[in-house]
Every structure is written in C-alpha cells, then in structure tokens.
CSV table of C-alpha atoms in Angstrom, one decimal:
chain,number,residue,atom,x,y,z
H,1,UNK,CA,170.9,74.7,324.5
H,2,UNK,CA,172.9,74.7,321.3
H,3,UNK,CA,170.2,72.5,319.7
H,4,UNK,CA,167.6,75.1,320.5
H,5,UNK,CA,169.8,77.9,319.0
H,6,UNK,CA,170.4,75.8,315.9
H,7,UNK,CA,166.6,75.3,315.4
H,8,UNK,CA,166.0,79.0,316.0
H,9,UNK,CA,168.6,80.0,313.4
H,10,UNK,CA,167.2,77.6,310.9
H,11,UNK,CA,163.7,79.0,311.4
H,12,UNK,CA,164.5,82.6,312.0
H,13,UNK,CA,162.1,84.0,309.4
H,14,UNK,CA,159.3,81.7,310.5
H,15,UNK,CA,159.8,82.6,314.2
H,16,UNK,CA,159.8,86.3,313.4
H,17,UNK,CA,156.6,85.8,311.4
H,18,UNK,CA,155.1,83.9,314.3
H,19,UNK,CA,156.1,86.6,316.7
H,20,UNK,CA,154.5,89.4,314.7
H,21,UNK,CA,151.4,87.3,314.3
H,22,UNK,CA,151.4,86.8,318.0
H,23,UNK,CA,151.5,90.5,318.8
H,24,UNK,CA,148.8,91.4,316.4
H,25,UNK,CA,146.6,88.6,317.7
H,26,UNK,CA,147.1,89.8,321.3
H,27,UNK,CA,145.9,93.3,320.4
H,28,UNK,CA,142.9,92.1,318.4
H,29,UNK,CA,142.0,89.5,321.1
H,30,UNK,CA,142.2,92.2,323.9
H,31,UNK,CA,139.9,94.6,322.0
H,32,UNK,CA,137.4,91.9,321.3
H,33,UNK,CA,137.5,90.4,324.8
H,34,UNK,CA,137.1,93.9,326.3
H,35,UNK,CA,134.2,94.7,324.0
H,36,UNK,CA,132.5,91.5,325.0
H,37,UNK,CA,133.3,91.5,328.8
H,38,UNK,CA,133.8,95.2,329.6
H,39,UNK,CA,136.4,93.9,332.1
H,40,UNK,CA,140.0,94.9,331.5
H,41,UNK,CA,141.5,92.1,333.6
H,42,UNK,CA,139.5,89.4,332.0
H,43,UNK,CA,140.2,90.8,328.5
H,44,UNK,CA,144.0,90.9,329.2
H,45,UNK,CA,143.9,87.4,330.6
H,46,UNK,CA,142.0,86.1,327.5
H,47,UNK,CA,144.1,88.1,325.1
H,48,UNK,CA,147.4,86.5,326.5
H,49,UNK,CA,146.2,82.9,326.9
H,50,UNK,CA,144.4,82.2,323.6
H,51,UNK,CA,147.0,83.8,321.2
H,52,UNK,CA,149.9,82.1,323.0
H,53,UNK,CA,148.3,78.7,322.2
H,54,UNK,CA,147.5,79.9,318.7
H,55,UNK,CA,151.1,81.0,318.1
H,56,UNK,CA,152.5,77.6,319.0
H,57,UNK,CA,149.9,75.9,316.8
H,58,UNK,CA,150.7,78.4,314.0
H,59,UNK,CA,154.4,77.6,314.1
H,60,UNK,CA,153.8,73.8,313.7
H,61,UNK,CA,151.1,74.5,311.0
H,62,UNK,CA,153.7,76.4,309.0
H,63,UNK,CA,156.3,73.7,309.5
H,64,UNK,CA,153.8,71.1,308.2
H,65,UNK,CA,153.0,73.2,305.1
H,66,UNK,CA,156.7,73.7,304.4
H,67,UNK,CA,157.3,69.9,304.7
H,68,UNK,CA,154.3,69.3,302.4
H,69,UNK,CA,155.7,71.8,299.8
H,70,UNK,CA,159.1,70.2,299.9
H,71,UNK,CA,157.6,66.7,299.5
H,72,UNK,CA,155.5,68.0,296.6
H,73,UNK,CA,158.5,69.5,294.9
H,74,UNK,CA,160.5,66.3,295.3
H,75,UNK,CA,157.7,64.3,293.8
H,76,UNK,CA,155.7,66.4,291.4
H,77,UNK,CA,153.5,63.6,290.3
H,78,UNK,CA,152.4,62.9,293.8
H,79,UNK,CA,149.4,65.2,293.6
H,80,UNK,CA,148.3,64.1,290.1
H,81,UNK,CA,145.5,61.5,289.6
H,82,UNK,CA,146.8,58.0,288.7
H,83,UNK,CA,145.8,58.3,285.0
H,84,UNK,CA,147.5,61.7,284.6
H,85,UNK,CA,150.7,60.5,286.2
H,86,UNK,CA,151.2,57.6,283.7
H,87,UNK,CA,152.8,58.5,280.4
H,88,UNK,CA,150.6,58.1,277.3
C-alpha cells in the first residue's frame, strides 16, 4: 500500500489532471449518449464506462509523453537527422 501512496505522491498533479479530465468527459459523454439514445439509464452507463477506460489510457499516455520529454532533454541530438547531429 505504501508503494501506491508513493506513486500517487509522485504523480499528484498528473492524477489531479486525469481526475478533472475524467469528470468533464463523463458530463460530455452523458449528454451525447442521451442525445443519441434518449434513454437516461443507457446514457449514464455509457458515460461511466467509456470515460473510465479513457482516463486510465490518458494517465499512461501522459506518462509516456513525460518519459519521451525527459529522454529528449537528456539527449538533445536524438531527434536531429544524422547529418545535423555531426559537427561540421
């Protein structure tokens, strides 16, 4: 359990961002699903299922982008073409 708390503390901002995204996504999904189905129960079910999966995917998407940014900062010539990376 302490491992989970440690990860949560390390990623506090990202988890808060993911949570706010999740809430907005649920609201939008519920409105769209209700407009399409006209069924309140179906729209609530869809609006909870799809954003939950998306929120988990978003968290890992952000982690991957953060890792890519760190790797790019550590090796600034990694993104340059081979000719540009070599000194003249």
